[in-house]
Tab-separated table of C-alpha atoms and ligand atoms in Angstrom:
chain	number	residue	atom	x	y	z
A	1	UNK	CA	-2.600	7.404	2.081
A	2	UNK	CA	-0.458	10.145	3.561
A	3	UNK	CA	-1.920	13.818	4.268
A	4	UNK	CA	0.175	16.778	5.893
A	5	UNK	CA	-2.239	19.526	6.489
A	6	UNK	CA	-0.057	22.839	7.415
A	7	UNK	CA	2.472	21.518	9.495
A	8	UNK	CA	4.913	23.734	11.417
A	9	UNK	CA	8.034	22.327	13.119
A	10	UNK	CA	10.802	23.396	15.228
A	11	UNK	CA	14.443	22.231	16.017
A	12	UNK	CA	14.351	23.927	20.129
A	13	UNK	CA	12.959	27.813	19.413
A	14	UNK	CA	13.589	27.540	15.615
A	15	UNK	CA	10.886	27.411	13.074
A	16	UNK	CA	11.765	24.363	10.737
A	17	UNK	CA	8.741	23.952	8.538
A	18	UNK	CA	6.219	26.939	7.930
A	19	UNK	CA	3.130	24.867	7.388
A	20	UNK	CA	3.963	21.993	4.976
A	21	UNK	CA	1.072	20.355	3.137
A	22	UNK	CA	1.012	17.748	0.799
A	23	UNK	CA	-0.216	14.416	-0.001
A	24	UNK	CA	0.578	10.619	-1.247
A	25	UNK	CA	-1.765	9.138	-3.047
A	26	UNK	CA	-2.063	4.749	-2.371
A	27	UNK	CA	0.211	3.429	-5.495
A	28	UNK	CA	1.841	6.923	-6.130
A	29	UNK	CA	5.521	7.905	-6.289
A	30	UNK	CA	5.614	11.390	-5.104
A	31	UNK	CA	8.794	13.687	-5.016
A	32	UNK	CA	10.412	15.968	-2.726
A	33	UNK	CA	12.975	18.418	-4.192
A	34	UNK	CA	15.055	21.009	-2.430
A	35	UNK	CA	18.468	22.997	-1.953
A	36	UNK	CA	20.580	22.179	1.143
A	37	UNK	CA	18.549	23.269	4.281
A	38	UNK	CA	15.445	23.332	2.852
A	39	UNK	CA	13.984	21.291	4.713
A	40	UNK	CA	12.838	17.870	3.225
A	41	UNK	CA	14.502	15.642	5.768
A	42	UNK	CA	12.821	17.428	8.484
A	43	UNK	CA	9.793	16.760	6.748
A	44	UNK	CA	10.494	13.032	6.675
A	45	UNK	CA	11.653	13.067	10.157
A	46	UNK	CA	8.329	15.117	11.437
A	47	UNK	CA	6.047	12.161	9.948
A	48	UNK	CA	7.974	9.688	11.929
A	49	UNK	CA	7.387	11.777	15.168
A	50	UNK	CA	10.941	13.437	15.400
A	51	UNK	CA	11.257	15.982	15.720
A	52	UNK	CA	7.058	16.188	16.581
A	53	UNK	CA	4.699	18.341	14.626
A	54	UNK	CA	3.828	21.563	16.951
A	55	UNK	CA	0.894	22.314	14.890
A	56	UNK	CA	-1.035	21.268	11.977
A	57	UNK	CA	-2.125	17.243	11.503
A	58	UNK	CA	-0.490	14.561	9.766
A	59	UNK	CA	-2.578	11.441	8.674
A	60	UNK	CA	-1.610	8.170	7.554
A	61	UNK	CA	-4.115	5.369	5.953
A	62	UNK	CA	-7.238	7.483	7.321
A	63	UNK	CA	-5.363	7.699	11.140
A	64	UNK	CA	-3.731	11.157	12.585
A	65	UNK	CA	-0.489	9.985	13.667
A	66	UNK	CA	-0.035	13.759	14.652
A	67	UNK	CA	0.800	12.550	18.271
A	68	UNK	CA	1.998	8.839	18.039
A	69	UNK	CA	4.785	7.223	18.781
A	70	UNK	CA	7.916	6.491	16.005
A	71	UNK	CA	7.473	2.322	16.545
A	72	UNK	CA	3.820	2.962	16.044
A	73	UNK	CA	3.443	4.829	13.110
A	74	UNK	CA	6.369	2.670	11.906
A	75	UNK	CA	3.625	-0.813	12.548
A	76	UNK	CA	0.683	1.471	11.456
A	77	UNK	CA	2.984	1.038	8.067
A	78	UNK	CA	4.989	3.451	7.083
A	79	UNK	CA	8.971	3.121	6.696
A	80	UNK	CA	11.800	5.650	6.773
A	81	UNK	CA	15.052	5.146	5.165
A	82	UNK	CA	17.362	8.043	6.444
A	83	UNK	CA	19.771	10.372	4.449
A	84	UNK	CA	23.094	8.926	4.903
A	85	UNK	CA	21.994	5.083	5.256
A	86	UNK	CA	22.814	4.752	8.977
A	87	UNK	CA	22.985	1.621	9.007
A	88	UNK	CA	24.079	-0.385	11.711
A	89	UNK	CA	28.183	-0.590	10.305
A	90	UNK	CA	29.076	-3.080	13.007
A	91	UNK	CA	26.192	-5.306	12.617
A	92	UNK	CA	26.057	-7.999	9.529
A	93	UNK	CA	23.781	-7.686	6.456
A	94	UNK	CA	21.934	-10.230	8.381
A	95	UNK	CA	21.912	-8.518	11.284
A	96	UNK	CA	20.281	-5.099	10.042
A	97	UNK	CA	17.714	-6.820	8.051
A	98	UNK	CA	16.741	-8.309	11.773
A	99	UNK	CA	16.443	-4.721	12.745
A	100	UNK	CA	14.123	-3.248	10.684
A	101	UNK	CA	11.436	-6.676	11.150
A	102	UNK	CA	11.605	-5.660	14.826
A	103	UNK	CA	8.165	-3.888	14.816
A	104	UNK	CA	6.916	-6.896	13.017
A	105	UNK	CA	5.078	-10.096	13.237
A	106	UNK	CA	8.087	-12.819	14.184
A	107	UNK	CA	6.234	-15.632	11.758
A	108	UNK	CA	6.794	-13.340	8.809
A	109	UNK	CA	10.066	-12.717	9.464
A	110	UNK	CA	11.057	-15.207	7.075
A	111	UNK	CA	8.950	-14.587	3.778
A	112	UNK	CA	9.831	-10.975	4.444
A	113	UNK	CA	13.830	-11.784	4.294
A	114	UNK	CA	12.966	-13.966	1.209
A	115	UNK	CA	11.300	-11.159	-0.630
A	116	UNK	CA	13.677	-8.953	0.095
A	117	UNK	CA	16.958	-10.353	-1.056
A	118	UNK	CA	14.658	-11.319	-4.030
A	119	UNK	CA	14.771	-7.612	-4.759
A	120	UNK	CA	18.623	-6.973	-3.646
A	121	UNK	CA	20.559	-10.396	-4.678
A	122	UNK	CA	24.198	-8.325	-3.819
A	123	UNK	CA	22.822	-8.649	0.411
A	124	UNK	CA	21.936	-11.877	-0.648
A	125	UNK	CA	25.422	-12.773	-1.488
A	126	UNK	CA	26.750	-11.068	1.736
A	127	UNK	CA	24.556	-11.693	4.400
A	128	UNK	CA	27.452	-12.321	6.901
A	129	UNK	CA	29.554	-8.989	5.974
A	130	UNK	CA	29.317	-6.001	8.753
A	131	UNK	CA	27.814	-3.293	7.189
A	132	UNK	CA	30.521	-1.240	7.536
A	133	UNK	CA	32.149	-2.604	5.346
A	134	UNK	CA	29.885	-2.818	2.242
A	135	UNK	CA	30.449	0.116	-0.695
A	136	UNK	CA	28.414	2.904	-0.599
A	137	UNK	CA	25.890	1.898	-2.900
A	138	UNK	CA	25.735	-1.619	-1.499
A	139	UNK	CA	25.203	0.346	1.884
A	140	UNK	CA	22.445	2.348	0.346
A	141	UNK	CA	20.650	-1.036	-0.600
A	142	UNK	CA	20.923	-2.419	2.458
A	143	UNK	CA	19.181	0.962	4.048
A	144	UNK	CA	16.591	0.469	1.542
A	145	UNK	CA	15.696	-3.251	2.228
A	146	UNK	CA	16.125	-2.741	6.141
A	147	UNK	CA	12.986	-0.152	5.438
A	148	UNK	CA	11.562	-3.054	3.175
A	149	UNK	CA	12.053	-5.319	6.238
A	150	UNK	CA	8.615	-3.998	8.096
A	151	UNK	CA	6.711	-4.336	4.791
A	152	UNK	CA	5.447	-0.953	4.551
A	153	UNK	CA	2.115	0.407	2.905
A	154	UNK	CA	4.253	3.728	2.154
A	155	UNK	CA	8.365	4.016	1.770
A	156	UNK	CA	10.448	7.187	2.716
A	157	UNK	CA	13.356	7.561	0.935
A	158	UNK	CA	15.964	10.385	1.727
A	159	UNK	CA	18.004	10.999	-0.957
A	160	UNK	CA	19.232	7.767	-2.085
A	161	UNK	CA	20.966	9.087	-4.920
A	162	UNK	CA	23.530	11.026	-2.535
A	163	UNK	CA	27.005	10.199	-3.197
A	164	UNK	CA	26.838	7.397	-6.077
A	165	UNK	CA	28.308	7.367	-9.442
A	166	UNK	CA	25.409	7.483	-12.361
A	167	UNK	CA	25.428	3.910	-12.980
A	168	UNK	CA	24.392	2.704	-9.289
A	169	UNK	CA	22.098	5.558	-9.193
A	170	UNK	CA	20.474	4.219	-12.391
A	171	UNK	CA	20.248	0.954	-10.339
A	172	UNK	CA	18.616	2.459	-7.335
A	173	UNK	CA	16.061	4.380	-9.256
A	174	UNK	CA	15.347	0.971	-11.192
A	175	UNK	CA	14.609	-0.381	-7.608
A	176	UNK	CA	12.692	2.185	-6.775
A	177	UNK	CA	10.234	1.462	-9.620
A	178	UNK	CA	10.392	-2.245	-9.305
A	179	UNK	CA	9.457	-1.829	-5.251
A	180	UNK	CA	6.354	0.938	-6.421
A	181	UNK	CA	5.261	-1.818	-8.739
A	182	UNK	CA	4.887	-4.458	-5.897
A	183	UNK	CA	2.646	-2.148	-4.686
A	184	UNK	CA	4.650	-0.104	-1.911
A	185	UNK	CA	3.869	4.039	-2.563
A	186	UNK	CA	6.920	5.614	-1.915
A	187	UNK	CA	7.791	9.656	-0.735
A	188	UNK	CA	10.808	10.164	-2.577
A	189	UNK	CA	13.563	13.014	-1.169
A	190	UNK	CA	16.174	13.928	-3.505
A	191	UNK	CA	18.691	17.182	-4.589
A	192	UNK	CA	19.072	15.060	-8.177
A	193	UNK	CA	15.599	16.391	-9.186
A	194	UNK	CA	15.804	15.169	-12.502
A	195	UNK	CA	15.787	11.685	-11.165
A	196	UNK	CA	13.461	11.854	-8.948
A	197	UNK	CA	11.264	13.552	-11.376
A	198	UNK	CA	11.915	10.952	-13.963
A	199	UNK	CA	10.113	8.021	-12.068
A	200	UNK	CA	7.857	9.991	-9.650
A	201	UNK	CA	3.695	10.676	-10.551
A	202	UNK	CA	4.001	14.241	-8.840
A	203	UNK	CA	6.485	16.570	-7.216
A	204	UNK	CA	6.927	19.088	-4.606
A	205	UNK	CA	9.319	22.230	-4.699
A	206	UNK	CA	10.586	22.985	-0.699
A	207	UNK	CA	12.182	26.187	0.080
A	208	UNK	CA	13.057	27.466	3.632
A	209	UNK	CA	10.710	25.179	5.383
A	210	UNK	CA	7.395	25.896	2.830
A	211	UNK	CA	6.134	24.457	-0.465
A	212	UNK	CA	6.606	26.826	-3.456
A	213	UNK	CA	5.428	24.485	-5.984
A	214	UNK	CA	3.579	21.365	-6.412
A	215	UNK	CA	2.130	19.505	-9.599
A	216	UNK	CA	2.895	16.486	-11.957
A	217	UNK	CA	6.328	15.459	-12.962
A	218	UNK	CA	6.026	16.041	-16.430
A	219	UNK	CA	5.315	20.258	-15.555
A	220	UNK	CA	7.678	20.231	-12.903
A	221	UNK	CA	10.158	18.923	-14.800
A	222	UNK	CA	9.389	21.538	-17.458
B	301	LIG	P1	19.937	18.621	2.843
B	301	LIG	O1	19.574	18.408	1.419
B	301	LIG	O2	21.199	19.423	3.001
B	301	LIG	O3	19.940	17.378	3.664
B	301	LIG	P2	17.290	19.367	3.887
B	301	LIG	O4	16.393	20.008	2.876
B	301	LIG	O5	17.064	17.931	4.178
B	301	LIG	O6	18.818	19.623	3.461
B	301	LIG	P3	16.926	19.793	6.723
B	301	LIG	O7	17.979	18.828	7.164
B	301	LIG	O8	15.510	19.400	6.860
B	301	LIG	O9	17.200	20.247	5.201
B	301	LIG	O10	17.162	21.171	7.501
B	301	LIG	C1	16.216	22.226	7.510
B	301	LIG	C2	16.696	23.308	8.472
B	301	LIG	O11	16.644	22.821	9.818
B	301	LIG	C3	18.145	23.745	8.230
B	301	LIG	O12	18.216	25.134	8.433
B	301	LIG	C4	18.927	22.991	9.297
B	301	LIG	O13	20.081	23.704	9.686
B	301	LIG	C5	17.922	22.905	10.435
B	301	LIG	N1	18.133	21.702	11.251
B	301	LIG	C6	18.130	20.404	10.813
B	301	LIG	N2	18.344	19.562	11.846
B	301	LIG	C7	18.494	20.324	12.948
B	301	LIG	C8	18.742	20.036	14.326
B	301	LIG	N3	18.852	18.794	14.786
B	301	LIG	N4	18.859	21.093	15.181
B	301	LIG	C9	18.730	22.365	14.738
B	301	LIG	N5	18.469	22.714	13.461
B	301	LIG	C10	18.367	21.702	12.568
């Protein structure tokens, strides 16, 4: 579904990524670990176009999306939700969900919000609240289902374990599963390795901007 084939990319003069490769299989879960710096969001960001791969091809569902633009590789279907949430704090629950439909078909709009706060029944519950002011993991949710919003073929997560106590990540990681098993393949970035490992088919080990080690969970984990 997803194919990086030696990708190098730069923040201005500065070498980011060394030729990254790796792939997503349709239906697979497939973690990202790193240290700080490493460079997995980069990765993330250079498969939504930004910063832009200088060399090397990226494909997505048989298509190189190598040169397109974010909104179309975000229809094409593929959905990014960043490190930190970033939502949109002044905006309602309501509100961001809007946001991430707005590459979509209007007359789905509605089955998609359904299915959605289906999966997340706390949004549900606060559809009118701004954002801002929702807990951290309620804020990581919402990130989450604003990616759901465009109903992707693939789902990016960056590291939506960052910054919640054990039982929320638990809860996350449960989504995580129950969204793969809807049929949604999911990249998964993470620092908590062991959780990512725990629910993801394979793995990839990032170090300064290059892959060190790849294989399944279960070795990686070993
Ligand atoms: P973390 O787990 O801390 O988020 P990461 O593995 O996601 O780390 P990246 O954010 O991809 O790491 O950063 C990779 C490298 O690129 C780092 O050296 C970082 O300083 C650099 N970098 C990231 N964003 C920019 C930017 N906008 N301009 C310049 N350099 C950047």
């Amino acid at each position: 579904m997803l194919r990086l084939e030696n990708v190098h990319s730069y923040y201005g003069g500065i070498e980011a990524l060394h030729g990254v490769s790796l792939y997503v299989n349709s239906g697979e879960i497939v973690a990202m670990i790193g240290a700080n710096g490493a460079g997995k969001s980069t990765t993330l960001m250079t498969i939504c176009g930004e910063p832009r791969a200088r060399s090397g091809r990226i494909l997505f569902d048989g298509v190189d999306i190598t040169l397109e633009p974010t909104f179309q590789i975000i229809r094409n279907g593929l959905s990014h939700a960043p490190e930190g949430r970033r939502i949109f704090s002044r905006m309602t629950v309501l509100e961001n969900l809007q946001m991430g439909a707005v590459t979509s078909d209007p007359s789905h709009f509605q089955d998609d919000l359904n299915s959605v706060l289906n999966l997340f029944p706390i949004l549900d519950e606060r559809q009118q609240q701004r954002g801002g002011t929702l807990s951290g993991g309620e804020q990581q949710m919402l990130a989450i289902a604003r990616a759901l919003m465009s109903s992707p073929k693939l789902l990016i997560l960056d590291e939506p374990s960052l910054g919640l106590a054990p039982k929320l990540v638990q809860q996350i990681r449960d989504i995580i599963c129950n969204i793969n098993e809807q049929g949604t393949s999911v990249l998964l970035v993470e620092q908590n390795a062991t959780m990512a490992l725990s629910i993801a088919d394979r793995g990839y080990v990032i170090e300064n901007g290059r892959i060190v080690r790849e294989g399944t969970s279960r070795d990686l984990l070993a």
